[in-house]
PDB file of C-alpha atoms in Angstrom:
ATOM      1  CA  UNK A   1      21.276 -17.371 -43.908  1.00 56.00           C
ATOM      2  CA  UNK A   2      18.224 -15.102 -43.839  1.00 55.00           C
ATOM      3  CA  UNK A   3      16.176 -18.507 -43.419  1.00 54.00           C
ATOM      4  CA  UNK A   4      18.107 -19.436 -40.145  1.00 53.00           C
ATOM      5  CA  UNK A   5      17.568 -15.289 -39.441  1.00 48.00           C
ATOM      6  CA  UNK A   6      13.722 -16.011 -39.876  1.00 55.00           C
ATOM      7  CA  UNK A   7      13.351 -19.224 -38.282  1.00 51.00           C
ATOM      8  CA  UNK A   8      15.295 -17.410 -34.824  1.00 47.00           C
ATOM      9  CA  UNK A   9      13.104 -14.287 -34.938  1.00 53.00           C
ATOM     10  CA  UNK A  10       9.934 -16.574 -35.362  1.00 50.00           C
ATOM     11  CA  UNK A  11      11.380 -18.685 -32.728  1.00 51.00           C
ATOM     12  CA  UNK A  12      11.943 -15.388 -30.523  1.00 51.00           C
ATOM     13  CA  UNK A  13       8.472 -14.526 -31.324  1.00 47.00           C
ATOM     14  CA  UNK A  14       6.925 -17.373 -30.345  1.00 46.00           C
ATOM     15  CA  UNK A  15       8.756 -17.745 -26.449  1.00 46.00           C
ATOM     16  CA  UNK A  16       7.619 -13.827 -26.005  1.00 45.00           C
ATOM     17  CA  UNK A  17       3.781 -14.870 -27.014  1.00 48.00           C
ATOM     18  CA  UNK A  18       3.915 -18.178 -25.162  1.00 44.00           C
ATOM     19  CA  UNK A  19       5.429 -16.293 -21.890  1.00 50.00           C
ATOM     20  CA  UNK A  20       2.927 -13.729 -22.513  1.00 49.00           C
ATOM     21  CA  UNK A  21      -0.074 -16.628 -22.465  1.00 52.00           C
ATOM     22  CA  UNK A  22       1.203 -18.266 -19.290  1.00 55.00           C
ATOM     23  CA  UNK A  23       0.868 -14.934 -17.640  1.00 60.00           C
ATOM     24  CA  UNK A  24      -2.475 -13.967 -18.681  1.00 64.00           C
ATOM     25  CA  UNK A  25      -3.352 -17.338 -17.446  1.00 66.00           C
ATOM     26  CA  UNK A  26      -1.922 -16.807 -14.201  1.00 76.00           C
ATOM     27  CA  UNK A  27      -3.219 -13.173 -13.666  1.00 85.00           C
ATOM     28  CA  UNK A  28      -6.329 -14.809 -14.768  1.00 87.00           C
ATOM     29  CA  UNK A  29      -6.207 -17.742 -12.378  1.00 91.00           C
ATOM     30  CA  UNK A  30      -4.649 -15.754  -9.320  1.00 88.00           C
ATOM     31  CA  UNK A  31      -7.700 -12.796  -9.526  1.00 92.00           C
ATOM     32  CA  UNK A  32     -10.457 -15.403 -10.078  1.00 92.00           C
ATOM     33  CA  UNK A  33      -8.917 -16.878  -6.898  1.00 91.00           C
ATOM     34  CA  UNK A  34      -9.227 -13.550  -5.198  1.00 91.00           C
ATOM     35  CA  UNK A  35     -12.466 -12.514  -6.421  1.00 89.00           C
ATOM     36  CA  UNK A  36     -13.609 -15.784  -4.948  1.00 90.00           C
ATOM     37  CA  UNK A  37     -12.667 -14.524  -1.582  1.00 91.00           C
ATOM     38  CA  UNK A  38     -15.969 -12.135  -1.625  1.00 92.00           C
ATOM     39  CA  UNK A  39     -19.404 -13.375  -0.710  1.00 87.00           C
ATOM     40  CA  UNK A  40     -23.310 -12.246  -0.208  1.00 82.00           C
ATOM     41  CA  UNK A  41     -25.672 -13.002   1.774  1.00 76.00           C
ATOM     42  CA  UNK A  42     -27.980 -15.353   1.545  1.00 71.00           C
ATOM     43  CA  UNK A  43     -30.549 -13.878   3.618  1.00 68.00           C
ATOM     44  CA  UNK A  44     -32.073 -10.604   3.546  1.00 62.00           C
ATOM     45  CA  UNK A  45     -30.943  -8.724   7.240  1.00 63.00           C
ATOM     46  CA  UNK A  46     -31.668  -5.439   9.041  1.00 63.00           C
ATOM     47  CA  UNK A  47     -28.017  -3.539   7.829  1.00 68.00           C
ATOM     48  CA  UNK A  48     -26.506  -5.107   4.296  1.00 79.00           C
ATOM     49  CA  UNK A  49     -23.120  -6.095   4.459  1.00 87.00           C
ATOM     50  CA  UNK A  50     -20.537  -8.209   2.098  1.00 92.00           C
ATOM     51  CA  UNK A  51     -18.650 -10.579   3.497  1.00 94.00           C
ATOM     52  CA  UNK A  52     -14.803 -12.032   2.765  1.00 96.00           C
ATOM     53  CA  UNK A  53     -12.981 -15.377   3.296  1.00 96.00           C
ATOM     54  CA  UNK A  54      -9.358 -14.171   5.123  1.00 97.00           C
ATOM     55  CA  UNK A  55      -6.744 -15.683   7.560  1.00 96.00           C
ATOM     56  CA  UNK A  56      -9.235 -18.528   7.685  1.00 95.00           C
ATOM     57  CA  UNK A  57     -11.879 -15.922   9.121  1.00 96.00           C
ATOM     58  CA  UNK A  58     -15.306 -15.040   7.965  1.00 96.00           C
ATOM     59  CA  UNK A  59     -15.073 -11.064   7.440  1.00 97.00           C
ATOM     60  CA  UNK A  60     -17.941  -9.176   7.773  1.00 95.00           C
ATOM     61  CA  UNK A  61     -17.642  -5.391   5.829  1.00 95.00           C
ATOM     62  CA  UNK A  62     -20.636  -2.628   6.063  1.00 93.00           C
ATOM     63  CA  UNK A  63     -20.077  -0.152   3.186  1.00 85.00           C
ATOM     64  CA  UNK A  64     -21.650   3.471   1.837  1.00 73.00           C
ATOM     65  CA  UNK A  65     -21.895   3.822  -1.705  1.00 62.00           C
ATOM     66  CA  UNK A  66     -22.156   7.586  -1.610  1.00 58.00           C
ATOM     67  CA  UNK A  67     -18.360   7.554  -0.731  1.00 63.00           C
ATOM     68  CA  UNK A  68     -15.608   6.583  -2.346  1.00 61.00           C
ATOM     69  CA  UNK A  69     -13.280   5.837   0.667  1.00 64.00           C
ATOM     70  CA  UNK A  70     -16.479   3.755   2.196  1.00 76.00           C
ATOM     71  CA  UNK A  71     -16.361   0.933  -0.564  1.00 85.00           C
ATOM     72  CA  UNK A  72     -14.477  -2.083  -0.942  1.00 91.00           C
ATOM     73  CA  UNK A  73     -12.296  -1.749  -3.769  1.00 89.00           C
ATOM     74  CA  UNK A  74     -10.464  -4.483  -5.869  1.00 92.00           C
ATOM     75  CA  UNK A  75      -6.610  -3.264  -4.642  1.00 95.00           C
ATOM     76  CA  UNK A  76      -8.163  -3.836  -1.294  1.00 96.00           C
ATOM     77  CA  UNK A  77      -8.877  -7.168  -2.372  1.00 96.00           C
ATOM     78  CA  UNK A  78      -5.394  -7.929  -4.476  1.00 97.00           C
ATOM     79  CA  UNK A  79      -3.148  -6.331  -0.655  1.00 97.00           C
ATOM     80  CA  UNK A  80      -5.219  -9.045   1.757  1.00 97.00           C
ATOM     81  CA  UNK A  81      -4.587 -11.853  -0.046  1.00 97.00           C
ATOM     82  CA  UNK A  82      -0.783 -10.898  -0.199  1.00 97.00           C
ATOM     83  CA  UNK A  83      -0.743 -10.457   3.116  1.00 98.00           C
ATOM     84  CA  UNK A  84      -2.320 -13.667   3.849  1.00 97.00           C
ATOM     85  CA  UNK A  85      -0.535 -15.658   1.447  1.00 96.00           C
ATOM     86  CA  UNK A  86       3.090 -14.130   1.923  1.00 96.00           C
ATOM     87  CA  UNK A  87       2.761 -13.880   5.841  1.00 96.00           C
ATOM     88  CA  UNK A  88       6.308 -15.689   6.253  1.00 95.00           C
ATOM     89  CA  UNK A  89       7.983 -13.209   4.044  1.00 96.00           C
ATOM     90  CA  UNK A  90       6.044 -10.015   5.400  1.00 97.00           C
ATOM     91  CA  UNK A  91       5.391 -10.960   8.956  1.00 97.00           C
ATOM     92  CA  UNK A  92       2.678  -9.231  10.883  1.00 98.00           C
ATOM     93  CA  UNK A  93       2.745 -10.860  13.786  1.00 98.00           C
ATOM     94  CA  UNK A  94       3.706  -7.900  16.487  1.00 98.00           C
ATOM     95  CA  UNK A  95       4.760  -5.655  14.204  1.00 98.00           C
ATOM     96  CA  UNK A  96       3.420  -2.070  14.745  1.00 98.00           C
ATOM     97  CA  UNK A  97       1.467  -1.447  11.184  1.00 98.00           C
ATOM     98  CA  UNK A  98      -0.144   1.882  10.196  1.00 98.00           C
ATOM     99  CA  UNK A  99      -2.864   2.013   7.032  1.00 98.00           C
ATOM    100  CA  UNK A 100      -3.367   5.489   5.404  1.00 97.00           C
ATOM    101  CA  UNK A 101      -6.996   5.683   3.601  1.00 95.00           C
ATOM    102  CA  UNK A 102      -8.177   2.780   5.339  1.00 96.00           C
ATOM    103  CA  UNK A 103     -11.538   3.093   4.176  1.00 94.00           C
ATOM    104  CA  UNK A 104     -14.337   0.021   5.567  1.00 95.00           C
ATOM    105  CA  UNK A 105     -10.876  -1.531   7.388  1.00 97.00           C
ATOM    106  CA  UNK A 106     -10.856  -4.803   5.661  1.00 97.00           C
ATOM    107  CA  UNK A 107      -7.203  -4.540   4.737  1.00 98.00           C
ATOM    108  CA  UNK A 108      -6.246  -3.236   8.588  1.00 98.00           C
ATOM    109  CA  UNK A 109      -8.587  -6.585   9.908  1.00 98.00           C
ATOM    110  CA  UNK A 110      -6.532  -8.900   7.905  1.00 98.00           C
ATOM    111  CA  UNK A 111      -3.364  -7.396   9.057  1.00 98.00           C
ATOM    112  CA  UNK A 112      -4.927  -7.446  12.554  1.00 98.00           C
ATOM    113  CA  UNK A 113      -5.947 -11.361  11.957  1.00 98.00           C
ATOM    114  CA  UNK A 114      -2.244 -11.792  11.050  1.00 98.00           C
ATOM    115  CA  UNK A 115      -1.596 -10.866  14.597  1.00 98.00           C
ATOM    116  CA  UNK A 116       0.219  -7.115  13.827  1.00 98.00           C
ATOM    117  CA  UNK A 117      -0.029  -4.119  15.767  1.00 98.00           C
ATOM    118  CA  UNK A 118      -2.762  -2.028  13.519  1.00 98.00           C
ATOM    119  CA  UNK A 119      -3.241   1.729  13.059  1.00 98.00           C
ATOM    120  CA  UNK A 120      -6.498   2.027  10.726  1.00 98.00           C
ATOM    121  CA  UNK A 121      -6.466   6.075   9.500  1.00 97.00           C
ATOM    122  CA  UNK A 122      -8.771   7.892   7.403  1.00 96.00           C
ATOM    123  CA  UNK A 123     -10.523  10.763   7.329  1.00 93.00           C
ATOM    124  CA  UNK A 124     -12.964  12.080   9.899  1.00 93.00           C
ATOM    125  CA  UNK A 125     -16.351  11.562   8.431  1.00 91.00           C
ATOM    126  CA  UNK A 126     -15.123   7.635   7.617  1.00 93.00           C
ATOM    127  CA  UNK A 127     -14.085   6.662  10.966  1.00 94.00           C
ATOM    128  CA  UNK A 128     -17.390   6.029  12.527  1.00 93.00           C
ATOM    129  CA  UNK A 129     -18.259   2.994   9.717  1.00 93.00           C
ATOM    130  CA  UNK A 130     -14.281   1.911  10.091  1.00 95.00           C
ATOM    131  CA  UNK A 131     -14.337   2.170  13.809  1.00 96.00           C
ATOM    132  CA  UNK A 132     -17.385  -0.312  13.410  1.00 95.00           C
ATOM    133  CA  UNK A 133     -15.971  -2.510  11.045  1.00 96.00           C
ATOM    134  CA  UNK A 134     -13.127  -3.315  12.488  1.00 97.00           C
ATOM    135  CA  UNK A 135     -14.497  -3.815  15.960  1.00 97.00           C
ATOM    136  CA  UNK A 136     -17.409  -6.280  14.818  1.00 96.00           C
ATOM    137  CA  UNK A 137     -14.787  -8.288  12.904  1.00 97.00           C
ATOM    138  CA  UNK A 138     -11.814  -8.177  15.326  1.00 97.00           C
ATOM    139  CA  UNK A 139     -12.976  -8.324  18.684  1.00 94.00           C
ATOM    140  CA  UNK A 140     -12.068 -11.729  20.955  1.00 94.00           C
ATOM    141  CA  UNK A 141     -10.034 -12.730  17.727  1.00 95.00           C
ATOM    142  CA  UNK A 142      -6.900 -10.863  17.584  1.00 95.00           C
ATOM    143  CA  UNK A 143      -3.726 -10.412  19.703  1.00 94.00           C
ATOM    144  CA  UNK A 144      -4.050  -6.953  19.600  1.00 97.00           C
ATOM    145  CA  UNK A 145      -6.735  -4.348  19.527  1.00 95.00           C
ATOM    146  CA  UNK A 146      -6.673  -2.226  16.576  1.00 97.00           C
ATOM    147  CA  UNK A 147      -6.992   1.581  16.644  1.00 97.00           C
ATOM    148  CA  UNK A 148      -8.983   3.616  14.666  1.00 98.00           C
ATOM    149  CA  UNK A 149      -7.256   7.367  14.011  1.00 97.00           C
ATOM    150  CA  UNK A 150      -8.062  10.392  12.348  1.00 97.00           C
ATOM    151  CA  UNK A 151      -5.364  11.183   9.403  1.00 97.00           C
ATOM    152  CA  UNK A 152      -6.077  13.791   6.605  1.00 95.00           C
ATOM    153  CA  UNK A 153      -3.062  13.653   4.877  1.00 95.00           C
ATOM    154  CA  UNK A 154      -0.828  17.009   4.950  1.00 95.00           C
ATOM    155  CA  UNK A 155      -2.580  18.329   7.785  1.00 95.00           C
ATOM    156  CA  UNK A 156      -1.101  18.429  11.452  1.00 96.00           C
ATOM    157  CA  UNK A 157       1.064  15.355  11.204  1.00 96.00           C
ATOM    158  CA  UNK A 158       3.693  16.595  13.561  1.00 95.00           C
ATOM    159  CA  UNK A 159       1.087  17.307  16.091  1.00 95.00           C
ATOM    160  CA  UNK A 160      -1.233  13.954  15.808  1.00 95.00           C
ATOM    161  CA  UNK A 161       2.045  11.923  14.529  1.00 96.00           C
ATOM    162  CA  UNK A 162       5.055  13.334  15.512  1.00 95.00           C
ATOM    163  CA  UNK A 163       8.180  11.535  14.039  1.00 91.00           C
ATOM    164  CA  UNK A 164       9.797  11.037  17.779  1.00 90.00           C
ATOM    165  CA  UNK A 165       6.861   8.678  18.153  1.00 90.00           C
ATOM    166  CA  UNK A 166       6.537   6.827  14.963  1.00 91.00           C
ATOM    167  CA  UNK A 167       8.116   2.966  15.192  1.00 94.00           C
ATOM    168  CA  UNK A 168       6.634   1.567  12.082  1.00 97.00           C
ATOM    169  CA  UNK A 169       7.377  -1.642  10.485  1.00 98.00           C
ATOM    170  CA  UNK A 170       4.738  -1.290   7.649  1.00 98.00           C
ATOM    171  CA  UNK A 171       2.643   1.027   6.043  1.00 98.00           C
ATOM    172  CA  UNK A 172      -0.368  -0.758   4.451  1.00 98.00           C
ATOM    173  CA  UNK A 173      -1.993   1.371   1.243  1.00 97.00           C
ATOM    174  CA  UNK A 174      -5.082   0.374  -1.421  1.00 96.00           C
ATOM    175  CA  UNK A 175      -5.942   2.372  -4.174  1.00 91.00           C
ATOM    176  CA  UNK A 176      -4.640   6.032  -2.654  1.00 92.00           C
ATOM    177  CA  UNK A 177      -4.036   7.758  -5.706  1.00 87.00           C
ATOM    178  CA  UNK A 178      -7.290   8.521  -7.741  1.00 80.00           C
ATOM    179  CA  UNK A 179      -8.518  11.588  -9.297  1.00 70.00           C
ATOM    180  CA  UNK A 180      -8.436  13.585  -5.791  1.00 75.00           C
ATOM    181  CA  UNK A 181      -6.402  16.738  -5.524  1.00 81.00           C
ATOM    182  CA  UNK A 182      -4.109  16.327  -2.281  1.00 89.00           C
ATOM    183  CA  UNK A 183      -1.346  13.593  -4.056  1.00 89.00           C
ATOM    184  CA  UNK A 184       1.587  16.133  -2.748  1.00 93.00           C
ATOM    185  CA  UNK A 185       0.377  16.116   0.473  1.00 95.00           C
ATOM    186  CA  UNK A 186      -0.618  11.913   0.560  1.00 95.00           C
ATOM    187  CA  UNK A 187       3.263  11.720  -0.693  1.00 95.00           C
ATOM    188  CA  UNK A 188       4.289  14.196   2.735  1.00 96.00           C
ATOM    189  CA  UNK A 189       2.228  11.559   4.743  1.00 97.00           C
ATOM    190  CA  UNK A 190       3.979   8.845   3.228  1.00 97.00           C
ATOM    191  CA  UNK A 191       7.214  10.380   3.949  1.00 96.00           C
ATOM    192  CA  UNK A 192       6.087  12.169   7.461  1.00 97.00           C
ATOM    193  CA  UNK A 193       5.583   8.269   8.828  1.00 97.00           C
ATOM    194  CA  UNK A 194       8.765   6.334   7.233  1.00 96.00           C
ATOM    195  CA  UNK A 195      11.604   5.776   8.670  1.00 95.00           C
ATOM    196  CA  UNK A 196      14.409   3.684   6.766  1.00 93.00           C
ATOM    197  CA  UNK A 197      13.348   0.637   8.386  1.00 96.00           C
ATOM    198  CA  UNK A 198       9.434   0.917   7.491  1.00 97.00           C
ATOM    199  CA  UNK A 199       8.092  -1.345   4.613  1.00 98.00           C
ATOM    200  CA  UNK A 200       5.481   0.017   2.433  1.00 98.00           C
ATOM    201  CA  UNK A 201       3.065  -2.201   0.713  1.00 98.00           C
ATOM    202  CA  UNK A 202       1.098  -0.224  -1.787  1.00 96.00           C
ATOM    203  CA  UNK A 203      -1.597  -1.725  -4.181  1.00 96.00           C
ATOM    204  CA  UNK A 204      -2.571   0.864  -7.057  1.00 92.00           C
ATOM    205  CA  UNK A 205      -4.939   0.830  -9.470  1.00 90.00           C
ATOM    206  CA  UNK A 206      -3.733   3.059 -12.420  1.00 86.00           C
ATOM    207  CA  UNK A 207      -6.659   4.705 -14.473  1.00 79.00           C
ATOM    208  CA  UNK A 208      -4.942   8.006 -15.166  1.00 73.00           C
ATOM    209  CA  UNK A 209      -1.831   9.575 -16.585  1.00 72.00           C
ATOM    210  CA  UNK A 210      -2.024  11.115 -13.077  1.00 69.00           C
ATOM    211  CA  UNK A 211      -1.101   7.901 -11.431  1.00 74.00           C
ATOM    212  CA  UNK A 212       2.325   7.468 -13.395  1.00 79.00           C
ATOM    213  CA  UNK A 213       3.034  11.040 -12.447  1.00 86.00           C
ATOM    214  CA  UNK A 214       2.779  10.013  -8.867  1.00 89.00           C
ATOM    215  CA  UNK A 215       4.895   7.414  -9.121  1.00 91.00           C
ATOM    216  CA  UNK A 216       7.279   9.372 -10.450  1.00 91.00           C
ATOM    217  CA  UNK A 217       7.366  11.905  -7.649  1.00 92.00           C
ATOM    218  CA  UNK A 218       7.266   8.635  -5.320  1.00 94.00           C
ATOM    219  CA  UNK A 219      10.211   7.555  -6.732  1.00 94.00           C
ATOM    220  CA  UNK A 220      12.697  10.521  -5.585  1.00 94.00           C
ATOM    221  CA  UNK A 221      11.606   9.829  -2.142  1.00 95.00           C
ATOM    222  CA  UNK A 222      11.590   5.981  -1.946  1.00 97.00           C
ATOM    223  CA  UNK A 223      13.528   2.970  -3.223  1.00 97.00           C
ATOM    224  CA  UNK A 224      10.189   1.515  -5.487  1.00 96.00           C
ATOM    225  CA  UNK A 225       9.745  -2.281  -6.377  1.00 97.00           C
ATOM    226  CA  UNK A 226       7.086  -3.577  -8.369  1.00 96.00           C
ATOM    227  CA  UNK A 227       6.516  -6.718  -6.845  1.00 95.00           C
ATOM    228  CA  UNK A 228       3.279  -8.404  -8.400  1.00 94.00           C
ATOM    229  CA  UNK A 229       0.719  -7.278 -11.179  1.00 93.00           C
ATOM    230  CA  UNK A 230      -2.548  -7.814 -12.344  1.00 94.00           C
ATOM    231  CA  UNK A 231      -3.150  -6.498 -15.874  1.00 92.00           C
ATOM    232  CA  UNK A 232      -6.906  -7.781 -15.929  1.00 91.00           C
ATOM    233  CA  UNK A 233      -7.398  -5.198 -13.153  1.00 92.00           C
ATOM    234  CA  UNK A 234      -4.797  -2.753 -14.102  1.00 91.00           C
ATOM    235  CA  UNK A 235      -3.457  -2.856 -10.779  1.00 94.00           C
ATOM    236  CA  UNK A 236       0.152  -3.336  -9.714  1.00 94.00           C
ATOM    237  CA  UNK A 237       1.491  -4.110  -6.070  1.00 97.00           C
ATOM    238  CA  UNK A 238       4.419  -2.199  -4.313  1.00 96.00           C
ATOM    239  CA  UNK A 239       7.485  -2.572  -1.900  1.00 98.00           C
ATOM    240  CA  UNK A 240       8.864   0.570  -0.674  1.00 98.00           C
ATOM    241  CA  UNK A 241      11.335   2.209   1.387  1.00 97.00           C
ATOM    242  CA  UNK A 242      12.704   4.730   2.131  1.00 96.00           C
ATOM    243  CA  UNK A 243      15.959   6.383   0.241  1.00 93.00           C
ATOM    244  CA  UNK A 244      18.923   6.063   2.591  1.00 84.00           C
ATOM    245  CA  UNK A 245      20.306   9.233   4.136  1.00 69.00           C
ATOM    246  CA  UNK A 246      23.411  10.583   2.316  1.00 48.00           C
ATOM    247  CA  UNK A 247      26.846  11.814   3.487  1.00 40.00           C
ATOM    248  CA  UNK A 248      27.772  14.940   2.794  1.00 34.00           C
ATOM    249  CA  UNK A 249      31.550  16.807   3.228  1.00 33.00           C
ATOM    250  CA  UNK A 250      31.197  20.441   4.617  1.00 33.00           C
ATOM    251  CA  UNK A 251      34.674  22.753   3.655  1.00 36.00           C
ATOM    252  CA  UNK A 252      35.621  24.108   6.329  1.00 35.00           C
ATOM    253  CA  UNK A 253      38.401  25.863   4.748  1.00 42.00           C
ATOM    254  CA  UNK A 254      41.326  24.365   2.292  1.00 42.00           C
ATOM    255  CA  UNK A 255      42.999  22.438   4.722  1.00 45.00           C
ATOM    256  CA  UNK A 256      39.931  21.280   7.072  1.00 40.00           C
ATOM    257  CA  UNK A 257      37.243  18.569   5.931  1.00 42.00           C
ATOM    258  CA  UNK A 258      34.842  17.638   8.388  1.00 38.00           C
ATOM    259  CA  UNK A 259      32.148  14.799   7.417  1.00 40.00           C
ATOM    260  CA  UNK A 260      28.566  15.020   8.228  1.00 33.00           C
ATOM    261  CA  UNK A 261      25.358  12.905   8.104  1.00 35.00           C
ATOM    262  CA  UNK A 262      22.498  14.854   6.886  1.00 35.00           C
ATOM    263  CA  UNK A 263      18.934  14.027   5.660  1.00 37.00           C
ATOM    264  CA  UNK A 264      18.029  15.284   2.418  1.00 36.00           C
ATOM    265  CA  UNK A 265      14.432  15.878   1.385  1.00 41.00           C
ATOM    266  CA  UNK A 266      14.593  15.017  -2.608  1.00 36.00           C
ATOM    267  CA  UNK A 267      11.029  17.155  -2.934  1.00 41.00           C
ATOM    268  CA  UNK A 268      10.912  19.545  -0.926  1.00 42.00           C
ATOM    269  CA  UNK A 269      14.110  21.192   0.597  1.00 40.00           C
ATOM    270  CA  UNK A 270      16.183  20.105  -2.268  1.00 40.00           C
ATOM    271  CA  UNK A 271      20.013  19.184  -1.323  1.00 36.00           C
ATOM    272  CA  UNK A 272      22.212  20.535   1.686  1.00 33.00           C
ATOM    273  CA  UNK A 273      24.387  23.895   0.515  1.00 33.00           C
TER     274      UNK A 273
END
């Protein structure tokens, strides 16, 4: 008896470490694939640049290494080529798309080369290199014109975003949430521009316990599913949306129940009393 017990825990074993070898092959295969994506080149010019294979499109990026929101960075990478390869499923094609920390703009060109409706938003001192990536690589090629928009996150969003006015499908993110101190207010943006019917597709690189603390707080605001991940990078990608609204039943007195629909802000103005 404890022999068969053996041989099906060895057994057990043995599926879990095979499974477990298939996927690092796979994460292996899928981010050499990506990596491939990125180029050089091969002569020496006046500005340096580093270019990317996308949508069938030769992408040309300009970045600053002296900021952090002015490089390229791999979740970047890993949320283009899920775009481009799942464009049935998530389809960009006239939807109205907004990207928070957009950074050089290469993920807001793809979605633009995908034929969506693009937003690109960062902050003020990174617009001018956005503004000029995305209009060297999107010009005469795309359906529509991107925008380039100023968005520090917390700060007058009811003024330069008002929620009467936001219609968006998707909300594009790479590699937000870093060692910077303004996570409650990214997670207000993030809330400030859903509606029920928006789509969030987040790509995160966790480095910190910080990260898993975000999560967390993203969690009582959003309906969370980890759809892909890359252990070799330590990055995972995202689907989110937002909670639904709850009903509530407001006593009136013993005899009188009257229902209501209410919205209720998990974080911040804690339930309806």
């Amino acid at each position: 008896m404890d022999a068969k017990l053996d041989a099906v825990s060895t057994k057990g074993i043995v599926s879990i470490t095979l499974q477990e070898t298939r996927e690092d092959e796979d994460d292996t295969q899928t981010v050499a694939e990506i990596m491939a994506r990125c180029f050089i080149p091969t002569l020496i010019t006046t500005s340096s640049w580093e270019g990317f294979h996308f949508v069938g499109h030769e992408i040309r990026i300009t970045e600053a290494t002296d900021c952090y929101g002015a490089v390229v960075w791999p979740s970047a990478l890993i949320l283009c080529y899920f775009l481009e390869t799942h464009a049935k499923q998530f389809n960009m094609v006239d939807k109205n798309v907004i990207e928070i920390g957009a950074g050089t703009g290469l993920v807001s060109i793809v979605a633009s080369l995908l034929g969506a409706r693009v937003t690109a938003t960062d902050l003020p001192e990174l617009l001018g290199n956005l503004q000029y990536n995305i209009s060297r690589n999107t010009k005469m090629k795309c359906k529509h014109l991107p925008q380039v928009k100023e968005l520090s996150w917390g700060v007058a969003l009811d003024e330069n975003f008002p929620k009467s006015s936001n219609d968006f499908d998707y909300i594009l993110a790479a590699d937000v949430v870093y060692a910077h101190p303004f996570l409650e207010e990214l997670l207000i943006t993030f809330d400030h521009l859903s509606k029920e019917v928006t789509t969030i597709l987040w790509a995160m690189k966790f480095r910190l316990e910080k990260e898993n603390k975000f999560v967390d707080r993203f969690k009582e605001l959003f309906d969370l599913e980890e759809i892909s991940s890359f252990p070799s990078l330590n990055i995972k990608l995202y689907k989110a949306m937002k909670k639904k609204s709850e009903a509530c039943i407001i006593s009136i007195n013993e005899d009188t129940e009257v229902p209501r629909q209410f919205l209720v802000d998990y974080s911040f103005k804690g339930n309806l009393k």
